[in-house]
CSV table of C-alpha atoms in Angstrom, one decimal:
chain,number,residue,atom,x,y,z
A,250,MET,CA,20.2,33.0,31.3
A,251,LEU,CA,19.1,31.5,27.9
A,252,GLN,CA,15.5,30.4,27.4
A,253,PHE,CA,14.3,28.2,24.6
A,254,SER,CA,10.7,27.7,23.7
A,255,LEU,CA,9.3,25.0,21.4
A,256,THR,CA,5.8,25.6,20.2
A,257,ALA,CA,3.7,22.7,19.1
A,258,GLN,CA,1.9,23.2,15.7
A,259,THR,CA,0.0,21.1,13.2
A,260,ILE,CA,1.5,20.9,9.8
A,261,SER,CA,-0.6,19.9,6.8
A,262,GLY,CA,-0.2,19.9,3.0
A,263,THR,CA,-0.1,17.8,-0.2
A,264,ILE,CA,2.8,15.8,-1.6
A,265,THR,CA,2.9,15.5,-5.4
A,266,ASP,CA,5.2,14.8,-8.3
A,267,LYS,CA,6.3,17.3,-10.9
A,268,ASN,CA,3.2,16.5,-12.9
A,269,ASP,CA,1.0,17.4,-9.9
A,270,GLU,CA,0.0,13.8,-9.4
A,271,PRO,CA,-0.7,13.0,-5.7
A,272,LEU,CA,1.7,10.5,-4.2
A,273,ILE,CA,-0.3,8.0,-2.2
A,274,GLY,CA,1.5,6.5,0.8
A,275,ALA,CA,4.5,8.9,0.9
A,276,SER,CA,6.3,8.9,4.2
A,277,VAL,CA,6.5,12.1,6.3
A,278,LEU,CA,8.8,11.6,9.4
A,279,VAL,CA,10.2,13.9,12.0
A,280,LYS,CA,14.0,13.7,11.9
A,281,ALA,CA,15.6,11.7,14.7
A,282,SER,CA,12.3,10.5,16.0
A,283,THR,CA,9.6,7.9,15.4
A,284,THR,CA,6.9,10.4,14.9
A,285,GLY,CA,5.5,10.4,11.4
A,286,THR,CA,2.6,9.7,9.0
A,287,VAL,CA,1.8,8.8,5.4
A,288,THR,CA,-0.2,10.6,2.8
A,289,ASP,CA,-3.8,9.6,1.9
A,290,PHE,CA,-5.5,8.9,-1.4
A,291,ASP,CA,-5.3,12.6,-2.4
A,292,GLY,CA,-1.6,12.9,-1.4
A,293,LYS,CA,-2.6,14.9,1.8
A,294,TYR,CA,-1.0,14.6,5.2
A,295,THR,CA,-1.4,16.1,8.7
A,296,LEU,CA,1.2,15.9,11.4
A,297,ASP,CA,1.7,17.5,14.9
A,298,VAL,CA,5.3,18.7,15.3
A,299,GLN,CA,7.4,21.0,17.4
A,300,GLY,CA,8.6,24.3,16.0
A,301,GLY,CA,12.1,24.2,14.6
A,302,THR,CA,12.0,20.5,13.7
A,303,VAL,CA,13.0,18.9,10.4
A,304,LEU,CA,10.8,16.7,8.3
A,305,ILE,CA,12.1,13.8,6.2
A,306,VAL,CA,9.9,13.1,3.2
A,307,SER,CA,10.5,9.9,1.2
A,308,TYR,CA,8.7,7.9,-1.5
A,309,THR,CA,9.9,5.0,-3.7
A,310,GLY,CA,11.5,6.2,-6.9
A,311,TYR,CA,11.9,9.7,-5.7
A,312,LEU,CA,14.7,11.6,-3.9
A,313,THR,CA,14.4,11.9,-0.2
A,314,GLN,CA,13.9,15.5,1.1
A,315,GLU,CA,14.7,17.1,4.4
A,316,ILE,CA,12.6,20.2,5.0
A,317,ALA,CA,12.9,22.6,8.0
A,318,ILE,CA,9.6,23.6,9.6
A,319,GLY,CA,8.9,27.4,9.5
A,320,ALA,CA,6.1,29.5,10.7
A,321,SER,CA,3.6,28.4,8.1
A,322,THR,CA,1.3,25.6,9.0
A,323,THR,CA,0.8,24.6,5.3
A,324,LEU,CA,3.6,22.8,3.6
A,325,ASN,CA,3.1,21.5,0.1
A,326,ILE,CA,5.9,19.3,-1.3
A,327,VAL,CA,6.9,18.4,-4.8
A,328,MET,CA,9.0,15.3,-5.1
A,329,GLU,CA,11.8,15.0,-7.6
A,330,THR,CA,12.4,11.7,-9.5
A,331,ASP,CA,15.6,9.9,-8.7
A,332,ALA,CA,17.9,10.4,-11.7
A,333,ALA,CA,19.5,7.0,-11.2
A,334,LEU,CA,16.2,5.4,-12.1
A,335,LEU,CA,16.0,7.2,-15.5
A,336,SER,CA,18.3,4.7,-17.1
A,337,GLU,CA,16.0,1.7,-16.2
A,338,ILE,CA,14.4,-0.3,-19.0
A,339,VAL,CA,10.6,0.0,-19.0
A,340,VAL,CA,8.3,-2.5,-20.6
A,341,THR,CA,5.5,-0.8,-22.6
A,342,GLY,CA,2.9,-1.9,-25.0
A,343,TYR,CA,5.2,-1.1,-27.9
A,344,GLY,CA,8.2,-2.9,-26.5
A,345,SER,CA,11.0,-1.9,-24.1
A,346,GLN,CA,12.8,1.4,-23.9
A,347,ARG,CA,14.7,3.6,-21.4
A,348,LYS,CA,12.6,5.4,-18.9
A,349,GLU,CA,14.2,8.7,-19.7
A,350,ASN,CA,12.9,8.4,-23.3
A,351,LEU,CA,9.3,7.9,-22.4
A,352,THR,CA,6.7,10.6,-23.0
A,353,GLY,CA,3.8,8.9,-21.4
A,354,SER,CA,3.1,8.6,-17.7
A,355,VAL,CA,4.2,5.2,-16.3
A,356,GLY,CA,5.2,3.7,-13.0
A,357,VAL,CA,7.6,0.9,-12.5
A,358,ILE,CA,8.2,-1.6,-9.7
A,359,THR,CA,11.3,-3.8,-9.9
A,360,ALA,CA,11.9,-7.3,-8.5
A,361,LYS,CA,14.3,-5.8,-6.0
A,362,ALA,CA,11.6,-3.6,-4.6
A,363,LEU,CA,9.3,-6.6,-4.3
A,364,GLU,CA,11.8,-8.7,-2.5
A,365,ALA,CA,12.2,-6.1,0.2
A,366,ARG,CA,8.5,-6.5,1.2
A,367,PRO,CA,7.0,-9.6,2.8
A,368,ILE,CA,3.9,-9.7,0.6
A,369,THR,CA,1.7,-12.8,-0.1
A,370,ASN,CA,-0.5,-11.4,-2.9
A,371,ALA,CA,0.8,-9.7,-6.0
A,372,THR,CA,-1.8,-6.9,-5.8
A,373,GLN,CA,-0.2,-5.8,-2.5
A,374,SER,CA,2.9,-5.0,-4.5
A,375,LEU,CA,1.2,-1.8,-5.9
A,376,GLN,CA,0.2,-0.4,-2.5
A,377,GLY,CA,2.1,2.8,-1.9
A,378,GLN,CA,4.6,2.2,-4.7
A,379,VAL,CA,3.2,4.0,-7.7
A,380,SER,CA,1.8,7.6,-7.7
A,381,GLY,CA,-1.8,7.9,-8.7
A,382,VAL,CA,-2.6,4.2,-8.0
A,383,TRP,CA,-5.0,3.2,-5.2
A,384,VAL,CA,-5.3,-0.4,-4.0
A,385,ASN,CA,-8.1,-1.6,-1.7
A,386,GLN,CA,-8.3,-5.2,-0.5
A,387,ASN,CA,-11.9,-6.0,0.2
A,388,SER,CA,-11.4,-9.3,2.1
A,389,GLY,CA,-8.8,-11.2,3.9
A,390,GLU,CA,-10.6,-14.5,3.5
A,391,PRO,CA,-8.4,-17.2,1.9
A,392,GLY,CA,-9.0,-17.4,-1.8
A,393,GLU,CA,-10.9,-14.1,-1.7
A,394,ASP,CA,-8.0,-11.7,-1.3
A,395,ALA,CA,-8.2,-10.0,-4.7
A,396,ALA,CA,-8.0,-6.2,-4.5
A,397,ASP,CA,-9.6,-3.4,-6.4
A,398,ILE,CA,-7.1,-1.3,-8.3
A,399,ARG,CA,-7.8,2.3,-9.4
A,400,ILE,CA,-5.5,4.3,-11.5
A,401,ARG,CA,-6.1,8.1,-11.4
A,402,GLY,CA,-9.6,7.7,-10.0
A,403,ILE,CA,-12.6,5.7,-11.1
A,404,GLY,CA,-13.4,5.2,-14.8
A,405,THR,CA,-16.8,4.8,-16.4
A,406,LEU,CA,-16.2,2.5,-19.3
A,407,ASN,CA,-16.6,-1.2,-18.6
A,408,ASP,CA,-15.1,-2.3,-15.3
A,409,ALA,CA,-13.2,0.3,-13.2
A,410,ASN,CA,-10.2,-2.0,-12.7
A,411,PRO,CA,-7.3,-1.6,-15.2
A,412,LEU,CA,-6.3,-4.1,-17.8
A,413,ILE,CA,-3.9,-6.7,-16.4
A,414,LEU,CA,-1.5,-8.4,-18.8
A,415,VAL,CA,1.0,-11.0,-17.7
A,416,ASP,CA,3.7,-11.5,-20.4
A,417,GLY,CA,1.3,-10.0,-22.9
A,418,ILE,CA,-1.7,-12.3,-21.9
A,419,GLU,CA,-4.7,-11.1,-19.9
A,420,ALA,CA,-4.8,-12.8,-16.5
A,421,PRO,CA,-6.0,-12.2,-12.9
A,422,PHE,CA,-3.4,-10.3,-10.9
A,423,GLY,CA,-4.1,-12.2,-7.7
A,424,ASN,CA,-3.2,-15.6,-9.3
A,425,ILE,CA,0.5,-14.6,-9.7
A,426,ASP,CA,3.2,-15.5,-7.1
A,427,PRO,CA,5.0,-12.3,-6.2
A,428,ASN,CA,8.3,-14.2,-6.4
A,429,ASP,CA,7.7,-14.9,-10.1
A,430,ILE,CA,7.6,-11.2,-11.0
A,431,GLU,CA,10.5,-9.5,-12.6
A,432,SER,CA,8.9,-6.1,-13.0
A,433,ILE,CA,5.5,-4.3,-13.0
A,434,THR,CA,4.8,-1.4,-15.3
A,435,VAL,CA,1.7,0.8,-14.8
A,436,LEU,CA,0.5,2.7,-17.9
A,437,LYS,CA,-1.5,5.6,-16.5
A,438,ASP,CA,-2.4,7.9,-19.4
A,439,ALA,CA,-3.8,7.6,-22.9
A,440,ALA,CA,-0.4,8.2,-24.6
A,441,SER,CA,1.2,5.2,-23.0
A,442,ALA,CA,-1.8,2.8,-23.2
A,443,ALA,CA,-3.2,3.8,-26.6
A,444,ILE,CA,-2.2,0.5,-28.2
A,445,TYR,CA,-4.8,-1.3,-26.1
A,446,GLY,CA,-7.7,0.8,-27.2
A,447,SER,CA,-10.9,1.1,-25.1
A,448,ARG,CA,-9.8,-1.9,-22.9
A,449,ALA,CA,-7.2,0.5,-21.4
A,450,ALA,CA,-9.7,3.2,-20.4
A,451,ASN,CA,-8.9,2.6,-16.8
A,452,GLY,CA,-5.1,2.1,-17.3
A,453,VAL,CA,-2.9,-0.9,-17.9
A,454,VAL,CA,-0.7,-3.0,-15.6
A,455,LEU,CA,2.0,-4.9,-17.5
A,456,ILE,CA,3.6,-7.8,-15.5
A,457,THR,CA,6.8,-9.4,-16.7
A,458,THR,CA,7.8,-12.7,-15.1
A,459,LYS,CA,11.3,-13.9,-14.4
A,460,ARG,CA,13.0,-16.1,-16.9
A,461,GLY,CA,16.3,-18.0,-17.1
A,462,THR,CA,19.5,-16.8,-18.9
A,463,ARG,CA,20.6,-18.4,-22.1
A,464,ASN,CA,23.7,-20.6,-22.2
A,465,SER,CA,23.8,-20.9,-18.4
A,466,LYS,CA,24.0,-23.8,-16.0
A,467,PRO,CA,21.0,-24.5,-13.8
A,468,THR,CA,21.0,-22.3,-10.7
A,469,PHE,CA,19.1,-23.0,-7.6
A,470,SER,CA,18.0,-20.3,-5.2
A,471,TYR,CA,15.9,-20.2,-2.0
A,472,THR,CA,14.2,-17.4,-0.1
A,473,GLY,CA,12.0,-17.5,2.9
A,474,TYR,CA,10.8,-15.6,5.9
A,475,ALA,CA,8.9,-16.1,9.1
A,476,GLY,CA,6.9,-13.6,11.2
A,477,THR,CA,3.5,-12.8,12.7
A,478,THR,CA,0.4,-11.2,11.2
A,479,GLN,CA,-2.5,-9.3,12.9
A,480,SER,CA,-5.7,-7.6,12.0
A,481,ALA,CA,-5.2,-4.3,10.3
A,482,VAL,CA,-8.4,-2.8,11.6
A,483,VAL,CA,-9.8,-3.6,15.1
A,484,PRO,CA,-13.4,-2.7,15.7
A,485,ASP,CA,-14.0,-0.1,18.4
A,486,TYR,CA,-16.8,-1.8,20.2
A,487,ILE,CA,-18.1,-1.4,23.8
A,488,TRP,CA,-16.9,-4.5,25.7
A,489,ASP,CA,-17.9,-3.3,29.2
A,490,SER,CA,-21.4,-4.5,30.2
A,491,GLU,CA,-22.0,-1.7,32.6
A,492,GLN,CA,-21.0,1.0,30.1
A,493,PHE,CA,-23.2,-0.6,27.5
A,494,MET,CA,-26.3,-0.6,29.7
A,495,ARG,CA,-25.8,3.0,30.8
A,496,LEU,CA,-25.3,4.2,27.2
A,497,ARG,CA,-28.3,2.2,26.1
A,498,ASN,CA,-30.4,4.0,28.9
A,499,GLU,CA,-29.0,7.4,27.8
A,500,ALA,CA,-30.0,6.7,24.2
A,501,ASP,CA,-33.5,5.7,25.2
A,502,ILE,CA,-33.9,8.9,27.3
A,503,ASN,CA,-32.7,11.0,24.4
A,504,SER,CA,-35.3,9.3,22.2
A,505,GLY,CA,-38.1,9.9,24.6
A,506,LYS,CA,-38.4,6.3,25.6
A,507,THR,CA,-38.3,4.4,28.9
A,508,PRO,CA,-34.8,3.3,29.9
A,509,HIS,CA,-34.2,-0.3,29.0
A,510,PHE,CA,-32.2,-1.3,32.0
A,511,ILE,CA,-34.0,-0.3,35.3
A,512,PRO,CA,-33.6,0.0,38.2
A,513,ASP,CA,-30.0,0.8,38.9
A,514,ASP,CA,-29.7,-2.4,40.9
A,515,VAL,CA,-29.8,-4.3,37.6
A,516,ILE,CA,-26.8,-2.4,36.3
A,517,ALA,CA,-24.9,-2.7,39.6
A,518,GLN,CA,-25.0,-6.5,39.3
A,519,TYR,CA,-22.6,-6.1,36.3
A,520,GLN,CA,-20.4,-3.4,37.7
A,521,ASP,CA,-17.8,-5.7,39.1
A,522,GLY,CA,-18.6,-8.7,36.9
A,523,PRO,CA,-16.3,-10.1,34.3
A,524,ASN,CA,-16.3,-8.8,30.7
A,525,THR,CA,-15.2,-10.7,27.6
A,526,ASN,CA,-13.6,-9.1,24.5
A,527,TRP,CA,-14.8,-11.6,22.0
A,528,PHE,CA,-12.8,-10.1,19.2
A,529,GLU,CA,-9.6,-10.7,21.1
A,530,GLU,CA,-10.7,-14.2,21.9
A,531,VAL,CA,-11.4,-15.1,18.2
A,532,PHE,CA,-8.8,-12.9,16.4
A,533,ARG,CA,-5.2,-13.3,17.7
A,534,ASN,CA,-1.8,-12.7,16.2
A,535,ALA,CA,-0.9,-15.7,14.0
A,536,ALA,CA,2.5,-17.0,12.9
A,537,ILE,CA,3.2,-17.0,9.2
A,538,GLN,CA,6.1,-18.3,7.1
A,539,GLN,CA,6.9,-18.5,3.4
A,540,HIS,CA,9.4,-20.6,1.5
A,541,ASN,CA,10.3,-20.3,-2.2
A,542,LEU,CA,12.6,-22.5,-4.2
A,543,SER,CA,13.5,-21.7,-7.8
A,544,VAL,CA,15.7,-23.1,-10.6
A,545,SER,CA,16.8,-21.2,-13.6
A,546,GLY,CA,19.1,-21.7,-16.6
A,547,GLY,CA,19.0,-22.1,-20.3
A,548,SER,CA,20.6,-23.1,-23.6
A,549,ASP,CA,21.1,-21.2,-26.8
A,550,LYS,CA,17.6,-22.2,-27.9
A,551,ASN,CA,15.5,-21.9,-24.7
A,552,GLN,CA,15.3,-20.4,-21.2
A,553,LEU,CA,14.2,-22.2,-18.1
A,554,GLN,CA,12.7,-20.7,-14.8
A,555,HIS,CA,10.6,-22.8,-12.4
A,556,PHE,CA,9.3,-21.8,-8.9
A,557,ILE,CA,7.9,-23.8,-6.0
A,558,GLY,CA,6.3,-21.8,-3.2
A,559,LEU,CA,4.9,-22.7,0.2
A,560,PHE,CA,3.0,-20.2,2.3
């Protein structure tokens, strides 16, 4: 008779690139399952797995790795850059050059990567896409959805947000339609952002917008999607009246006070009564849709690119 034993264990560690920069939002998935997690702001992760399983670790712009779980409960992973991306042309403060020729630390997001994600705000395009970049959206209120961007931590000179340049002109990131973006380059260190002086103390984000092709006929294109959206964080409130009253009485007793709800007959009146989850009543899943129509072209003297978007 053959006996097999799979022992559950908790695996934790840090995922970084070859420069020891933490990779925020890297995916750690158990092979052939839906069990997984993502790394936090420090590139750290924790995952409960069975012994003998294989982890699949992936991150945009890096080679996917498959790692077998051993006896150790600590697994630090260094991701390797995808060699196919080294030939990409990167926009920097000094012009454009091949990524393999760069000496500074930069991150690049292409239009193809943006099209694969249903985002409505340009700042969302940075979330989990560039190592060392942290994005926090403070509000979901319409017109107030601008996010805080931090590159390699929080700076102390001027504002903590990086310098945002759209086609070489300073402009708010949130005012740009994601469908207008051709590429986003994040300059993360002093070597790559030196041309901008002290304004680049917190990093630089260079946005290049799409443009038409010279000597080409007008070309029309349409993209769109439909789906649903829901609250990212649901408050963990006590919605049960009886439970609330008993916990309130317990808190009063622990504080040396007289219980607020007495006698028990008062609580019993709510034991079988209806309870209303007001959060679910007010916040429900909503249908969303987005439509984008563009026309591009050009002559030997100019280039044309126009967008119309409806969200």
